[in-house]
Tab-separated table of C-alpha atoms and ligand atoms in Angstrom:
chain	number	residue	atom	x	y	z
A	1	MET	CA	-18.294	30.589	-36.984
A	2	LYS	CA	-18.446	27.097	-37.600
A	3	SER	CA	-17.083	27.080	-40.901
A	4	SER	CA	-14.023	29.306	-39.757
A	5	ILE	CA	-12.673	26.426	-37.513
A	6	GLU	CA	-10.272	23.752	-39.273
A	7	LYS	CA	-10.912	20.416	-37.507
A	8	THR	CA	-7.545	19.129	-38.258
A	9	LYS	CA	-6.002	21.993	-36.220
A	10	LEU	CA	-7.984	21.128	-33.132
A	11	PRO	CA	-6.901	18.668	-30.436
A	12	ARG	CA	-7.326	15.217	-31.322
A	13	LEU	CA	-9.649	13.426	-28.991
A	14	ALA	CA	-10.261	9.621	-28.438
A	15	ILE	CA	-13.684	8.816	-26.901
A	16	LEU	CA	-13.598	5.631	-24.967
A	17	GLY	CA	-17.085	4.282	-24.259
A	18	ALA	CA	-19.789	4.916	-26.784
A	19	GLY	CA	-23.032	4.436	-24.531
A	20	GLY	CA	-25.169	7.426	-23.259
A	21	LEU	CA	-22.334	10.055	-22.377
A	22	GLY	CA	-20.055	8.880	-25.374
A	23	ALA	CA	-22.556	9.252	-28.049
A	24	GLU	CA	-23.847	12.430	-26.547
A	25	MET	CA	-20.268	13.798	-26.634
A	26	LEU	CA	-20.275	13.160	-30.356
A	27	VAL	CA	-23.489	15.260	-30.505
A	28	LEU	CA	-21.868	18.220	-28.358
A	29	LEU	CA	-18.913	18.392	-30.281
A	30	GLN	CA	-20.851	19.276	-33.524
A	31	LYS	CA	-21.908	22.509	-31.708
A	32	ARG	CA	-18.820	23.108	-29.455
A	33	LEU	CA	-16.146	22.820	-31.729
A	34	CYS	CA	-13.186	22.469	-29.413
A	35	ALA	CA	-11.564	18.958	-30.177
A	36	ASN	CA	-11.466	16.575	-33.168
A	37	VAL	CA	-12.696	13.177	-32.439
A	38	VAL	CA	-10.190	10.861	-34.172
A	39	ALA	CA	-11.157	7.635	-32.245
A	40	LEU	CA	-14.049	6.034	-30.481
A	41	ALA	CA	-14.092	2.640	-28.934
A	42	ASP	CA	-16.415	0.437	-26.825
A	43	LYS	CA	-16.641	-3.075	-25.880
A	44	SER	CA	-17.420	-4.324	-29.519
A	45	GLY	CA	-14.463	-2.514	-31.239
A	46	PHE	CA	-13.013	0.747	-32.133
A	47	VAL	CA	-12.772	3.208	-35.202
A	48	PHE	CA	-9.956	5.675	-35.995
A	49	ASN	CA	-9.312	8.417	-38.503
A	50	GLY	CA	-6.186	10.613	-37.702
A	51	GLN	CA	-8.087	13.393	-39.782
A	52	GLY	CA	-11.129	13.149	-37.718
A	53	LEU	CA	-13.979	10.776	-37.795
A	54	ASN	CA	-17.299	11.611	-39.520
A	55	THR	CA	-19.414	12.042	-36.297
A	56	LEU	CA	-22.633	12.125	-37.957
A	57	ASP	CA	-21.589	8.637	-39.681
A	58	CYS	CA	-20.642	7.419	-36.367
A	59	LEU	CA	-23.872	8.598	-34.674
A	60	GLU	CA	-25.884	6.960	-37.463
A	61	GLY	CA	-23.936	3.395	-37.101
A	62	LEU	CA	-24.578	3.676	-33.314
A	63	VAL	CA	-28.154	4.030	-33.743
A	64	ARG	CA	-28.511	1.474	-36.213
A	65	GLU	CA	-26.191	-1.260	-34.879
A	66	LYS	CA	-25.920	-0.139	-31.427
A	67	LYS	CA	-22.186	-0.729	-31.243
A	68	VAL	CA	-18.906	0.861	-32.534
A	69	SER	CA	-18.059	-2.324	-34.633
A	70	GLY	CA	-21.263	-1.514	-36.595
A	71	ILE	CA	-19.594	1.839	-37.914
A	72	LEU	CA	-18.185	2.067	-41.380
A	73	GLY	CA	-14.567	1.605	-41.147
A	74	ALA	CA	-14.348	0.237	-37.506
A	75	GLN	CA	-12.554	-2.743	-36.269
A	76	ALA	CA	-14.139	-5.198	-34.272
A	77	SER	CA	-12.104	-6.216	-31.087
A	78	ASP	CA	-12.531	-7.779	-27.922
A	79	ASN	CA	-9.738	-5.720	-26.306
A	80	SER	CA	-10.481	-2.375	-28.192
A	81	ILE	CA	-8.893	0.216	-25.903
A	82	GLU	CA	-5.444	-1.812	-26.020
A	83	GLU	CA	-5.539	-2.468	-29.772
A	84	LEU	CA	-6.735	1.339	-30.518
A	85	LEU	CA	-3.944	2.681	-28.644
A	86	ASP	CA	-1.191	0.127	-29.603
A	87	LEU	CA	-1.724	1.388	-33.171
A	88	ASN	CA	-2.747	5.205	-32.491
A	89	ALA	CA	-1.442	6.505	-29.392
A	90	GLN	CA	0.773	8.866	-30.895
A	91	ASN	CA	-1.882	10.659	-32.968
A	92	ILE	CA	-4.237	11.033	-30.007
A	93	ASP	CA	-3.804	14.443	-27.700
A	94	ALA	CA	-6.454	13.902	-25.249
A	95	ILE	CA	-8.791	11.007	-24.046
A	96	PHE	CA	-12.117	11.220	-22.660
A	97	TYR	CA	-13.398	7.882	-20.475
A	98	ALA	CA	-16.950	7.569	-21.109
A	99	LEU	CA	-16.671	4.109	-19.680
A	100	PRO	CA	-18.517	2.379	-16.774
A	101	ASN	CA	-16.403	2.015	-13.616
A	102	LEU	CA	-17.576	-1.201	-12.508
A	103	PRO	CA	-15.827	-2.615	-10.518
A	104	ASN	CA	-14.161	0.491	-8.889
A	105	GLU	CA	-10.845	-0.653	-10.213
A	106	PHE	CA	-12.071	-0.719	-13.943
A	107	ILE	CA	-10.884	2.724	-14.986
A	108	PRO	CA	-7.695	2.684	-12.810
A	109	ASN	CA	-6.755	-0.450	-14.388
A	110	ILE	CA	-7.470	0.853	-17.843
A	111	THR	CA	-5.194	3.818	-16.833
A	112	LYS	CA	-2.403	1.588	-15.675
A	113	GLN	CA	-2.492	-0.333	-19.064
A	114	ILE	CA	-2.118	3.208	-20.706
A	115	ILE	CA	0.604	4.286	-18.705
A	116	HIS	CA	2.627	0.959	-18.907
A	117	ASN	CA	1.721	-0.240	-22.323
A	118	SER	CA	0.864	2.582	-24.685
A	119	ALA	CA	2.843	5.481	-26.148
A	120	PHE	CA	0.212	8.044	-25.009
A	121	GLU	CA	1.385	11.351	-23.939
A	122	GLY	CA	-1.406	13.846	-23.446
A	123	VAL	CA	-4.422	14.714	-21.294
A	124	ILE	CA	-7.214	12.153	-19.787
A	125	VAL	CA	-10.403	13.536	-18.622
A	126	ASP	CA	-13.060	11.324	-16.683
A	127	ALA	CA	-16.327	12.070	-15.152
A	128	LEU	CA	-15.788	9.399	-12.348
A	129	LYS	CA	-17.851	9.388	-9.210
A	130	ARG	CA	-16.823	7.038	-6.386
A	131	THR	CA	-14.459	8.063	-3.714
A	132	THR	CA	-12.670	4.952	-3.801
A	133	ALA	CA	-11.764	5.059	-7.590
A	134	VAL	CA	-10.535	8.710	-7.183
A	135	LYS	CA	-8.209	7.431	-4.271
A	136	LEU	CA	-6.910	4.448	-6.547
A	137	LEU	CA	-6.345	6.764	-9.190
A	138	HIS	CA	-4.536	9.266	-6.959
A	139	SER	CA	-1.958	6.453	-6.311
A	140	LEU	CA	-0.989	6.552	-9.896
A	141	ASP	CA	0.117	10.318	-9.795
A	142	SER	CA	3.791	9.659	-9.819
A	143	GLU	CA	3.426	7.163	-12.881
A	144	LEU	CA	1.425	9.531	-14.750
A	145	LYS	CA	3.937	12.373	-14.095
A	146	ASN	CA	6.866	10.191	-15.373
A	147	ARG	CA	4.908	9.702	-18.642
A	148	LYS	CA	3.855	13.447	-18.982
A	149	ILE	CA	0.350	12.506	-18.738
A	150	LEU	CA	-2.141	15.013	-17.155
A	151	TYR	CA	-5.075	13.144	-15.923
A	152	LEU	CA	-8.102	15.339	-14.430
A	153	THR	CA	-10.604	13.211	-12.560
A	154	GLY	CA	-14.090	13.892	-11.344
A	155	CYS	CA	-14.920	16.367	-14.063
A	156	GLY	CA	-18.455	15.541	-14.616
A	157	ALA	CA	-21.466	17.246	-12.881
A	158	THR	CA	-21.046	15.702	-9.471
A	159	PRO	CA	-18.343	15.361	-8.816
A	160	GLY	CA	-17.174	18.185	-11.256
A	161	MET	CA	-19.182	21.334	-11.914
A	162	LEU	CA	-20.738	21.300	-8.473
A	163	THR	CA	-17.564	20.424	-6.655
A	164	ALA	CA	-15.737	23.283	-8.707
A	165	ALA	CA	-18.646	25.545	-7.702
A	166	ALA	CA	-17.961	24.756	-3.972
A	167	SER	CA	-14.330	25.406	-4.412
A	168	LEU	CA	-15.131	28.832	-5.886
A	169	ALA	CA	-17.800	29.690	-3.312
A	170	ALA	CA	-15.689	28.740	-0.426
A	171	GLN	CA	-13.527	31.682	-0.993
A	172	SER	CA	-16.117	33.982	0.708
A	173	PHE	CA	-15.389	32.118	4.113
A	174	ILE	CA	-12.366	31.478	6.551
A	175	GLU	CA	-13.757	28.063	7.547
A	176	ILE	CA	-16.350	25.783	5.819
A	177	THR	CA	-18.842	23.910	7.969
A	178	ASN	CA	-20.550	21.834	5.616
A	179	ILE	CA	-21.304	21.243	1.924
A	180	GLU	CA	-24.372	19.510	0.758
A	181	ILE	CA	-24.975	18.408	-2.883
A	182	THR	CA	-28.478	17.283	-4.176
A	183	PHE	CA	-28.838	16.219	-7.545
A	184	GLY	CA	-31.837	15.465	-9.539
A	185	VAL	CA	-31.651	13.514	-12.845
A	186	GLY	CA	-34.516	12.542	-15.355
A	187	ILE	CA	-33.949	10.069	-18.026
A	188	ALA	CA	-36.750	8.619	-20.153
A	189	ASN	CA	-35.054	5.035	-20.281
A	190	TRP	CA	-32.286	3.705	-18.034
A	191	GLN	CA	-30.942	1.477	-20.911
A	192	ALA	CA	-29.736	4.696	-22.466
A	193	TYR	CA	-27.343	5.220	-19.504
A	194	ARG	CA	-26.661	1.658	-18.247
A	195	ALA	CA	-23.620	2.240	-16.270
A	196	THR	CA	-24.717	5.494	-14.666
A	197	ILE	CA	-27.926	3.622	-13.471
A	198	ARG	CA	-26.164	0.601	-12.286
A	199	GLU	CA	-23.596	2.757	-10.505
A	200	ASP	CA	-26.547	4.687	-8.700
A	201	ILE	CA	-28.397	1.371	-7.606
A	202	ALA	CA	-25.001	0.209	-6.216
A	203	HIS	CA	-25.611	3.130	-3.354
A	204	LEU	CA	-28.977	1.646	-2.382
A	205	GLU	CA	-29.121	-0.141	0.917
A	206	GLY	CA	-28.438	-3.945	0.244
A	207	PHE	CA	-26.299	-3.181	-2.940
A	208	SER	CA	-22.688	-2.980	-3.531
A	209	VAL	CA	-20.571	-2.258	-6.644
A	210	GLU	CA	-19.698	-5.921	-7.043
A	211	LYS	CA	-23.441	-6.916	-6.777
A	212	VAL	CA	-24.666	-4.643	-9.510
A	213	ASN	CA	-21.859	-5.508	-11.607
A	214	ASN	CA	-23.041	-9.132	-11.708
A	215	MET	CA	-26.806	-8.306	-12.132
A	216	SER	CA	-28.436	-9.098	-15.253
A	217	GLU	CA	-30.545	-6.568	-17.416
A	218	ALA	CA	-33.710	-8.308	-16.254
A	219	GLU	CA	-32.677	-8.039	-12.547
A	220	ILE	CA	-32.183	-4.205	-12.809
A	221	ASP	CA	-35.590	-3.840	-14.590
A	222	ALA	CA	-37.048	-5.730	-11.725
A	223	GLU	CA	-35.278	-3.640	-9.233
A	224	LEU	CA	-36.397	-0.331	-10.914
A	225	GLU	CA	-39.994	-1.657	-11.442
A	226	LYS	CA	-40.211	-2.350	-7.589
A	227	ARG	CA	-39.297	1.535	-7.054
A	228	ASN	CA	-41.636	2.967	-9.864
A	229	GLY	CA	-38.309	3.897	-11.762
A	230	ILE	CA	-37.339	6.154	-8.908
A	231	LEU	CA	-33.875	5.919	-7.140
A	232	GLU	CA	-33.472	8.002	-3.896
A	233	LEU	CA	-30.172	8.329	-2.979
A	234	VAL	CA	-28.772	9.487	0.503
A	235	ASP	CA	-25.246	9.857	1.958
A	236	MET	CA	-23.376	8.613	-0.986
A	237	GLU	CA	-19.960	7.568	-1.436
A	238	HIS	CA	-19.329	10.125	-3.732
A	239	ALA	CA	-15.726	11.549	-4.713
A	240	ASP	CA	-16.861	15.376	-4.117
A	241	ASP	CA	-15.553	14.582	-0.556
A	242	ILE	CA	-12.117	13.462	-1.424
A	243	MET	CA	-11.860	16.140	-4.040
A	244	LEU	CA	-12.648	19.020	-1.794
A	245	GLU	CA	-10.335	17.540	0.945
A	246	LEU	CA	-7.428	17.477	-1.670
A	247	ALA	CA	-8.110	20.955	-2.698
A	248	GLY	CA	-7.931	22.056	0.906
A	249	ILE	CA	-11.544	23.135	1.169
A	250	CYS	CA	-12.688	21.171	3.905
A	251	SER	CA	-12.366	17.595	5.503
A	252	ALA	CA	-14.159	14.928	3.552
A	253	ASP	CA	-16.716	14.266	6.411
A	254	LYS	CA	-18.292	17.664	5.995
A	255	VAL	CA	-19.399	16.876	2.378
A	256	LYS	CA	-22.872	15.139	1.863
A	257	VAL	CA	-24.135	13.949	-1.456
A	258	GLY	CA	-27.590	12.580	-2.226
A	259	GLY	CA	-30.135	12.772	-5.173
A	260	ILE	CA	-33.142	11.513	-6.859
A	261	VAL	CA	-32.946	9.864	-10.269
A	262	ASP	CA	-36.181	9.313	-12.285
A	263	THR	CA	-35.654	6.474	-14.619
A	264	ARG	CA	-38.807	6.781	-16.604
A	265	SER	CA	-39.055	10.532	-17.231
A	266	ALA	CA	-36.769	13.096	-18.809
A	267	LYS	CA	-38.070	15.693	-16.493
A	268	LYS	CA	-35.751	16.258	-13.476
A	269	PRO	CA	-37.574	15.236	-10.190
A	270	ILE	CA	-35.868	17.998	-8.213
A	271	SER	CA	-33.370	20.744	-9.062
A	272	THR	CA	-29.738	20.004	-8.709
A	273	ASN	CA	-27.839	22.172	-6.215
A	274	VAL	CA	-24.996	22.585	-3.934
A	275	LYS	CA	-25.006	24.448	-0.692
A	276	ILE	CA	-21.835	25.731	0.748
A	277	THR	CA	-22.033	26.886	4.451
A	278	GLY	CA	-19.138	28.683	6.104
A	279	ILE	CA	-18.056	31.360	8.499
A	280	THR	CA	-16.940	34.616	7.192
A	281	TYR	CA	-13.909	36.460	8.435
A	282	GLN	CA	-16.472	38.915	10.140
A	283	ASN	CA	-17.649	35.989	12.144
A	284	LYS	CA	-21.022	35.420	10.106
A	285	VAL	CA	-22.315	32.088	9.275
A	286	SER	CA	-23.760	32.111	5.681
A	287	THR	CA	-24.750	29.740	2.694
A	288	HIS	CA	-24.168	30.065	-0.838
A	289	THR	CA	-26.313	28.190	-3.041
A	290	PHE	CA	-25.696	27.064	-6.819
A	291	THR	CA	-28.569	25.733	-8.536
A	292	LEU	CA	-28.406	24.381	-11.921
A	293	GLY	CA	-31.333	25.123	-14.598
A	294	ASP	CA	-33.885	22.454	-14.656
A	295	GLU	CA	-33.788	22.434	-18.673
A	296	THR	CA	-30.001	21.360	-18.477
A	297	THR	CA	-29.845	17.451	-18.881
A	298	MET	CA	-27.288	15.252	-17.311
A	299	ALA	CA	-25.531	14.916	-20.720
A	300	ALA	CA	-25.214	18.566	-20.863
A	301	ASN	CA	-23.987	19.252	-17.467
A	302	VAL	CA	-21.427	16.195	-17.456
A	303	ASN	CA	-20.164	16.591	-21.034
A	304	GLY	CA	-20.129	20.424	-20.983
A	305	THR	CA	-17.938	20.287	-17.873
A	306	VAL	CA	-15.716	17.409	-19.289
A	307	LEU	CA	-14.990	19.629	-22.190
A	308	GLY	CA	-14.173	22.789	-20.138
A	309	TYR	CA	-11.721	20.498	-18.142
A	310	LEU	CA	-10.347	19.096	-21.271
A	311	ASN	CA	-9.504	22.464	-22.567
A	312	ALA	CA	-8.124	23.535	-19.356
A	313	GLY	CA	-5.991	20.353	-19.268
A	314	LEU	CA	-4.675	20.803	-22.715
A	315	HIS	CA	-3.507	24.315	-21.631
A	316	LEU	CA	-1.931	23.639	-18.440
A	317	ARG	CA	-0.009	20.541	-19.818
A	318	GLN	CA	1.095	22.384	-23.085
A	319	GLU	CA	1.634	25.858	-21.640
A	320	TYR	CA	2.994	25.181	-18.035
A	321	GLY	CA	4.099	21.382	-18.241
A	322	VAL	CA	1.443	20.319	-15.467
A	323	TYR	CA	1.354	16.466	-15.453
A	324	GLY	CA	0.098	13.906	-12.946
A	325	LEU	CA	-3.267	13.469	-11.373
A	326	LYS	CA	-5.365	16.328	-10.587
A	327	THR	CA	-9.086	16.856	-9.682
A	328	ALA	CA	-11.720	19.330	-11.001
A	329	ALA	CA	-11.863	20.895	-7.435
A	330	GLU	CA	-7.974	21.861	-7.602
A	331	ILE	CA	-8.102	23.395	-10.997
A	332	MET	CA	-9.823	26.587	-9.327
A	333	PRO	CA	-8.935	29.388	-7.095
A	334	ARG	CA	-7.236	27.717	-3.989
A	335	PHE	CA	-8.747	27.904	-0.416
A	336	GLN	CA	-5.454	27.604	1.196
A	337	PRO	CA	-2.213	29.351	0.184
A	338	VAL	CA	0.177	26.783	-1.448
A	339	LEU	CA	3.171	28.373	0.113
A	340	VAL	CA	2.982	29.763	3.678
A	341	LYS	CA	5.747	32.355	4.099
A	342	THR	CA	6.310	35.351	6.245
A	343	ALA	CA	6.087	38.808	4.609
A	344	LYS	CA	10.055	39.046	5.452
A	345	GLU	CA	10.701	35.557	3.506
A	346	LEU	CA	8.781	36.926	0.757
A	347	LEU	CA	10.729	40.063	0.300
A	348	VAL	CA	14.203	38.246	0.357
B	401	NAD	P1	-22.933	3.437	-20.628
B	401	NAD	O1	-23.279	2.189	-20.050
B	401	NAD	O2	-24.037	3.983	-21.364
B	401	NAD	O3	-21.766	3.326	-21.660
B	401	NAD	C1	-20.600	2.570	-21.460
B	401	NAD	C2	-19.849	2.387	-22.517
B	401	NAD	O4	-18.435	1.726	-22.363
B	401	NAD	C3	-20.414	1.416	-23.721
B	401	NAD	O5	-20.154	1.850	-24.929
B	401	NAD	C4	-19.810	0.145	-23.556
B	401	NAD	O6	-19.710	-0.687	-24.667
B	401	NAD	C5	-18.270	0.593	-22.997
B	401	NAD	N1	-17.288	-0.156	-22.497
B	401	NAD	C6	-17.641	-1.052	-21.347
B	401	NAD	N2	-16.588	-1.976	-21.183
B	401	NAD	C7	-15.485	-1.380	-21.977
B	401	NAD	C8	-14.402	-1.985	-22.398
B	401	NAD	N3	-13.720	-2.970	-21.524
B	401	NAD	N4	-13.576	-1.506	-23.287
B	401	NAD	C9	-14.192	-0.607	-24.175
B	401	NAD	N5	-15.331	0.058	-24.049
B	401	NAD	C10	-16.081	-0.541	-22.832
B	401	NAD	O7	-22.394	4.461	-19.796
B	401	NAD	P2	-22.837	5.701	-19.168
B	401	NAD	O8	-24.108	5.746	-18.442
B	401	NAD	O9	-22.880	6.836	-20.490
B	401	NAD	O10	-21.771	6.322	-18.169
B	401	NAD	C11	-20.398	6.642	-18.285
B	401	NAD	C12	-19.877	6.884	-16.977
B	401	NAD	O11	-20.079	8.279	-16.822
B	401	NAD	C13	-20.131	6.083	-15.860
B	401	NAD	O12	-18.887	5.836	-15.231
B	401	NAD	C14	-20.809	7.106	-14.883
B	401	NAD	O13	-20.699	6.733	-13.572
B	401	NAD	C15	-20.286	8.347	-15.402
B	401	NAD	N6	-21.143	9.371	-15.121
B	401	NAD	C16	-20.837	10.527	-14.461
B	401	NAD	C17	-21.483	11.437	-14.029
B	401	NAD	C18	-21.008	12.803	-13.031
B	401	NAD	O14	-21.899	13.664	-12.921
B	401	NAD	N7	-19.834	12.618	-12.715
B	401	NAD	C19	-22.914	11.503	-14.414
B	401	NAD	C20	-23.258	10.408	-15.112
B	401	NAD	C21	-22.491	9.355	-15.632
């Protein structure tokens, strides 16, 4: 099967960010052949090849030099995303943001830059987590539409896979009373996922997005040391709430997100799950539970979902001309009808 797929016929993908998730996406795409990676960028520079990058060379360069500018053929740059898109936007069909969102405006500002200063027309997918960030992106909806860009936000594991699972599970009910998301993440070394761990620390009491953004690596190490490497997260500001509200499933206040992250062991401390409780049309209260297998890593669940939405986005944009800002929970069976019409009106 592998050899029958011609790389140059696949959608051309730019991966922005080459840390934990960005690098793992290169590995996943070697087995899930649904996009041709033509560009990779990080803080140090970018590399582009319109025929497709040699992803093994990229991974080898990243392991050796720990930065994109160390990959053969890469260009060093302090402004890599802007430079990459200035030169190559017309040769890119889709973008995956594997970037930190610190501060909350970081990814929305990159998006504004793409809308206003580049020729990019295609699909953008992210794995954004904060409610505030998704709200900021939502305000760009009409500008994205004008530029014929379809942007799918919140397409990681949570928000993402679990939010979509909640949208699906909601179909059994006529009213949702609460949705509870609990995630377990195990990573052997926090430096493999710097942004993810900083963003998680920002949810702890006494911390904020601004504070963690200004902390040194030594300060993050010290904070993790105090907690034996374990982060216990409760009542997080997570975009699953706004996404489920926008999709018409339930109001944001009915969605609760928390979890446990072990930064010193690859084993998940608890199983990741979402519980959807609602009332059926036959007046029964019930709960659906969707639990992820413990063997699936954060990278498998986030990047796998990102690719699923990337494919959905390319299809929706190309076949149906869908543009603007949509969330992972919207590209699902709808809880509320889009058009409320009487039977008589429908027959006219
Ligand atoms: P990371 O810190 O490992 O990597 C970030 C990358 O972005 C690095 O390569 C860095 O050089 C690059 N970068 C930073 N600033 C840049 C700039 N100005 N220009 C170009 N590149 C720049 O990040 P990670 O831990 O892989 O996380 C990536 C994102 O994924 C985070 O926003 C995190 O919140 C999100 N995430 C989402 C989920 C989910 O389930 N929704 C789960 C995990 C992570």
